Tab-separated table of C-alpha atoms in Angstrom:
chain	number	residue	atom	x	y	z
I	1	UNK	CA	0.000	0.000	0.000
I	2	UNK	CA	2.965	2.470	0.872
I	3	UNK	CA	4.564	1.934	-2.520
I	4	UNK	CA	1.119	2.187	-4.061
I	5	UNK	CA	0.482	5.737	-2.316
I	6	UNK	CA	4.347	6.793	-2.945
I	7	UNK	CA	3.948	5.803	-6.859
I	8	UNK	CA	0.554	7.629	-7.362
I	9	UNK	CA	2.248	10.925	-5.388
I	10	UNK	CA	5.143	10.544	-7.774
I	11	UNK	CA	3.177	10.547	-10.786
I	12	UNK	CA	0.007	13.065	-9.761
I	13	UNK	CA	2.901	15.467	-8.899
I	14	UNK	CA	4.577	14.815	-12.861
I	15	UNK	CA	0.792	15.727	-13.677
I	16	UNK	CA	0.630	19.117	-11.705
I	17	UNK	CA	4.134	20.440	-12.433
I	18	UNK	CA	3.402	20.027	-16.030
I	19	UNK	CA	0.451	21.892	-15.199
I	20	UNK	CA	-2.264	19.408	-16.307
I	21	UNK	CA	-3.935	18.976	-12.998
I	22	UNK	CA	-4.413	21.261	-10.369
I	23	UNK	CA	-4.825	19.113	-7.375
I	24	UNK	CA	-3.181	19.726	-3.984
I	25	UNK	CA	0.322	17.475	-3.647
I	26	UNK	CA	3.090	16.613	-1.691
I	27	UNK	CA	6.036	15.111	-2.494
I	28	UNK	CA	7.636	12.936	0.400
I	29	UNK	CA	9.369	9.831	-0.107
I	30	UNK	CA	8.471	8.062	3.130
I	31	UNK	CA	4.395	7.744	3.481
I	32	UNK	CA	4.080	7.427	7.162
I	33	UNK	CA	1.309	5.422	8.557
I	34	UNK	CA	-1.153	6.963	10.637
I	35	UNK	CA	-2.922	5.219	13.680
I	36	UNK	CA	-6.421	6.817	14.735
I	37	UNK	CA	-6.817	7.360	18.218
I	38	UNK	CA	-9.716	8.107	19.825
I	39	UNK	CA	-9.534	10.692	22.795
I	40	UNK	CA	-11.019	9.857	25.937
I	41	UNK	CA	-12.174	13.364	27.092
I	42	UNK	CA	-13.381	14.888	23.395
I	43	UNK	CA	-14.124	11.632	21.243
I	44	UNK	CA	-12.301	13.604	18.295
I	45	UNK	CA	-10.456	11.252	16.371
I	46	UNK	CA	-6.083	12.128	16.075
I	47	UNK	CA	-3.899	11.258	13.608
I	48	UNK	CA	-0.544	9.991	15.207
I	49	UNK	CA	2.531	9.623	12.755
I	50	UNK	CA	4.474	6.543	13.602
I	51	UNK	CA	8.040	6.342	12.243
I	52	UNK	CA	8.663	2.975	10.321
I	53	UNK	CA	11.184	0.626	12.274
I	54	UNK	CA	14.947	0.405	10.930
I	55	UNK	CA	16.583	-2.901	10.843
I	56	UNK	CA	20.142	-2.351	9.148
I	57	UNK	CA	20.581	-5.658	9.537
I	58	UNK	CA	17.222	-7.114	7.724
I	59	UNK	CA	18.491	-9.661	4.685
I	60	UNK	CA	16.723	-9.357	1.316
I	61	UNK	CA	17.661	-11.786	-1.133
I	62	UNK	CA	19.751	-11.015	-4.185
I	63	UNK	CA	20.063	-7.380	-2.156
I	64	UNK	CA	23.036	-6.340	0.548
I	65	UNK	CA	22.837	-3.069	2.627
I	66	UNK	CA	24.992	-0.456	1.040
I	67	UNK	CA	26.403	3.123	1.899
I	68	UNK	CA	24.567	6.442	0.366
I	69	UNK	CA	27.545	8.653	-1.255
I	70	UNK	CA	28.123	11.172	1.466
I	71	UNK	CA	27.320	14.242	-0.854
I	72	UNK	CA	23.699	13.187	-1.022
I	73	UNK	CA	23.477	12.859	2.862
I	74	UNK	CA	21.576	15.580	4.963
I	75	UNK	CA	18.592	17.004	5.302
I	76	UNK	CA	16.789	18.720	2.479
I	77	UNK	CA	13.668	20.931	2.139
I	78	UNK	CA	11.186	20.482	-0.998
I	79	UNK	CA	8.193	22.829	-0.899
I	80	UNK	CA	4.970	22.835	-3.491
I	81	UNK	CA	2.570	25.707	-4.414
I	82	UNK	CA	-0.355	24.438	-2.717
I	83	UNK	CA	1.292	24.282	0.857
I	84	UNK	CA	3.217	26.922	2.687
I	85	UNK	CA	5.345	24.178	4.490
I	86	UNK	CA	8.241	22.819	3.489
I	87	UNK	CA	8.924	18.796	3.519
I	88	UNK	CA	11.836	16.881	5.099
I	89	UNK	CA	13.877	14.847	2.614
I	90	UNK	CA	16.680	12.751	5.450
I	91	UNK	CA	19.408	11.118	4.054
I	92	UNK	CA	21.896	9.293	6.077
I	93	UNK	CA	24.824	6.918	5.953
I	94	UNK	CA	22.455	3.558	5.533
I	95	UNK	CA	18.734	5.183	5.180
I	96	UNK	CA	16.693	7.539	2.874
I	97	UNK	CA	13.768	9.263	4.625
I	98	UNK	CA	13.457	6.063	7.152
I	99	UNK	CA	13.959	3.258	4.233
I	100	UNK	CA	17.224	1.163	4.659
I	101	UNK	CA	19.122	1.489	1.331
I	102	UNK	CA	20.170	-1.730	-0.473
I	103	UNK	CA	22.057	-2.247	-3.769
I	104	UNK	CA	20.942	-5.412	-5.509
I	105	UNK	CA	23.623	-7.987	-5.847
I	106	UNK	CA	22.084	-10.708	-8.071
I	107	UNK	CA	21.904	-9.294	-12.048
I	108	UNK	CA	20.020	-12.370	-12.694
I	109	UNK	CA	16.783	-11.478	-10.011
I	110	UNK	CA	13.813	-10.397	-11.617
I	111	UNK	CA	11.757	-8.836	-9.996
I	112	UNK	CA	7.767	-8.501	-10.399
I	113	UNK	CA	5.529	-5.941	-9.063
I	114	UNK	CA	2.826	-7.982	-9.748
I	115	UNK	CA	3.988	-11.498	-7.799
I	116	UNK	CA	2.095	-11.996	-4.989
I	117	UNK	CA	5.155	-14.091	-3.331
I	118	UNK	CA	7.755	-11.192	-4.251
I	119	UNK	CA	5.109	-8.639	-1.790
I	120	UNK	CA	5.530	-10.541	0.764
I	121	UNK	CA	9.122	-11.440	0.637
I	122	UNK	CA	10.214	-7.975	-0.279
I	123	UNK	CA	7.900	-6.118	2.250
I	124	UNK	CA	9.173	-3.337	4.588
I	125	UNK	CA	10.968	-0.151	4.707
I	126	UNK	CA	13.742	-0.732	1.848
I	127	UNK	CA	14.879	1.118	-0.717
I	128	UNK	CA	17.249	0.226	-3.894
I	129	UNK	CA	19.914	3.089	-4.774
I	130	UNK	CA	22.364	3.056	-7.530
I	131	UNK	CA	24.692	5.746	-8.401
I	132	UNK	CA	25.122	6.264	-12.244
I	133	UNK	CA	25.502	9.150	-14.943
I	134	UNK	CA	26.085	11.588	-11.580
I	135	UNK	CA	23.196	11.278	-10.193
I	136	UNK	CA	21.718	8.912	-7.145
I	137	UNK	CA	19.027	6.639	-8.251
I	138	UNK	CA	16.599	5.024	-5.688
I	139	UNK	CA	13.398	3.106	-6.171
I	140	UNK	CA	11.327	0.505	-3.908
I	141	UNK	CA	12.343	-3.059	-5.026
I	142	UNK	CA	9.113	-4.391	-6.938
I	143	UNK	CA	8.743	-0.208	-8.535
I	144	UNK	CA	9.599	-0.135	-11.942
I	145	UNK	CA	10.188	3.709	-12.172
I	146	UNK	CA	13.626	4.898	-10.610
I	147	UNK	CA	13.738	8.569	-8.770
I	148	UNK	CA	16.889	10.282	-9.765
I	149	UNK	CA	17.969	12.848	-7.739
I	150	UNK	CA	21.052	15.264	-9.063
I	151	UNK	CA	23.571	17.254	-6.821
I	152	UNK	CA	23.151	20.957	-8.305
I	153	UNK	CA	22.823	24.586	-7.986
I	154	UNK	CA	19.755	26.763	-8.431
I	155	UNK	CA	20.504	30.383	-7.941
I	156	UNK	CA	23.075	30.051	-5.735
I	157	UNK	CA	22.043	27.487	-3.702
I	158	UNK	CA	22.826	23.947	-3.473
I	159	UNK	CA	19.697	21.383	-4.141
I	160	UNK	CA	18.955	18.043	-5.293
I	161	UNK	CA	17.175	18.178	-8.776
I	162	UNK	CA	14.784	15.593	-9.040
I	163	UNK	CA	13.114	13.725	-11.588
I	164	UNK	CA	11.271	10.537	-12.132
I	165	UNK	CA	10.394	8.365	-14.915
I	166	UNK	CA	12.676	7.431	-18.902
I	167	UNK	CA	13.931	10.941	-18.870
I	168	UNK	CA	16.433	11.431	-16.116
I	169	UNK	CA	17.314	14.737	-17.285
I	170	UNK	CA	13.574	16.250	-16.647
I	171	UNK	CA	13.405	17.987	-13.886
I	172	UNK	CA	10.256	17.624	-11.401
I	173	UNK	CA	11.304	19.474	-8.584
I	174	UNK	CA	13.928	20.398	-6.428
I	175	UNK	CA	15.054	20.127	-3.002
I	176	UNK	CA	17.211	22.595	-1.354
I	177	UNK	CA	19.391	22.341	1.680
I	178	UNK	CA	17.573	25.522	3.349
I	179	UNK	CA	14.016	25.574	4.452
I	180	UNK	CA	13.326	28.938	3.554
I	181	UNK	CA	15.104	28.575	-0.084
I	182	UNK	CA	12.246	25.774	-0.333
I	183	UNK	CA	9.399	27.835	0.122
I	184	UNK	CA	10.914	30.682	-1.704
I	185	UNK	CA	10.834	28.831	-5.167
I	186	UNK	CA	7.521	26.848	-4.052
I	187	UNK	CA	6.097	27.882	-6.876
I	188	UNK	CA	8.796	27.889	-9.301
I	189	UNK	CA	8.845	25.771	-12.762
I	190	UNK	CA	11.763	23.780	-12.563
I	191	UNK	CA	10.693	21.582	-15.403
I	192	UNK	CA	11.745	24.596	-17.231
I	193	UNK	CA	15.169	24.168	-15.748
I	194	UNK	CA	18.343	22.664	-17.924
I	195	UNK	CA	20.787	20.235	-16.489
């Protein structure tokens, strides 16, 4: 369901920074699950975000933990027109926003989005990266679309240009390592930017 929800944000986000739909989005890697509470004293119902767990040391076959480059590590800011907050991108040593990075090891895995037995065996909070063509590409294990994220400068600042999908020179937005760069260019049309 996570990859589901992260895979339709990807792609309804393509949509409205192409300008084709204006519906209100958010781009966040990491879809955290909600639990609904119910309060004792005012019945209202409360939405409480619970960080996934992180197991470094969870096996996946034909997959084996790797490092993230240490230029991509850090926390970055990405910020859309419809919302006056900026999102948390976290990228450490061995996770991307809460997902334990893996690099596959087996050429000869395939992998099938649709096998019921592949769900199962590749559920949790894991993420494929690659590096290649300068730029750091990460993607659930059963997605079929890799997001590509570029080390860059927009006006002065540095930012990781992102982009999704066969062309991984489009660019779909950006994420900046300043919060208030972020919401600056909120509204900004990076596809119009060259890399």
């Amino acid at each position: 369901m996570k990859k589901l929800i992260f895979t339709s944000t990807i792609l309804l986000t393509g949509l409205i920074l192409a300008g084709c739909a204006p519906v209100k989005h958010q781009i966040t890697h990491t879809e955290t699950s909600s639990k609904k509470a119910l309060h004792s004293s005012s019945h209202k119902k409360q939405h409480k975000n619970v960080a996934p767990k992180i197991d470094l040391r969870k096996k996946y076959k034909g997959f084996k933990l790797t490092t993230v480059p240490s230029q991509y590590r850090g926390i970055w800011y990405r910020a859309d027109p419809y919302s006056k907050k900026a999102t948390k991108l976290v990228i450490t040593t061995h996770t991307f926003n809460d997902y334990v990075t893996y690099r596959k090891t087996d050429p000869n895995l395939k992998l099938d989005h649709n096998s019921e037995k592949q769900n199962k065996e590749y559920a949790g909070n894991a993420v494929m990266i690659s590096t290649d063509n300068g730029g750091l590409k990460e993607r659930n294990f059963l997605d079929t679309v890799d997001m590509v994220y570029k080390l860059g400068q927009f006006k002065g600042n540095d930012c990781l240009f992102m982009s999704y999908g066969t062309n991984p020179n489009a660019v779909n937005g950006v994420a900046f390592k300043d919060k208030n760069v972020a919401l600056k260019y909120r509204k900004y049309d990076f596809s119009k930017v060259k890399q």
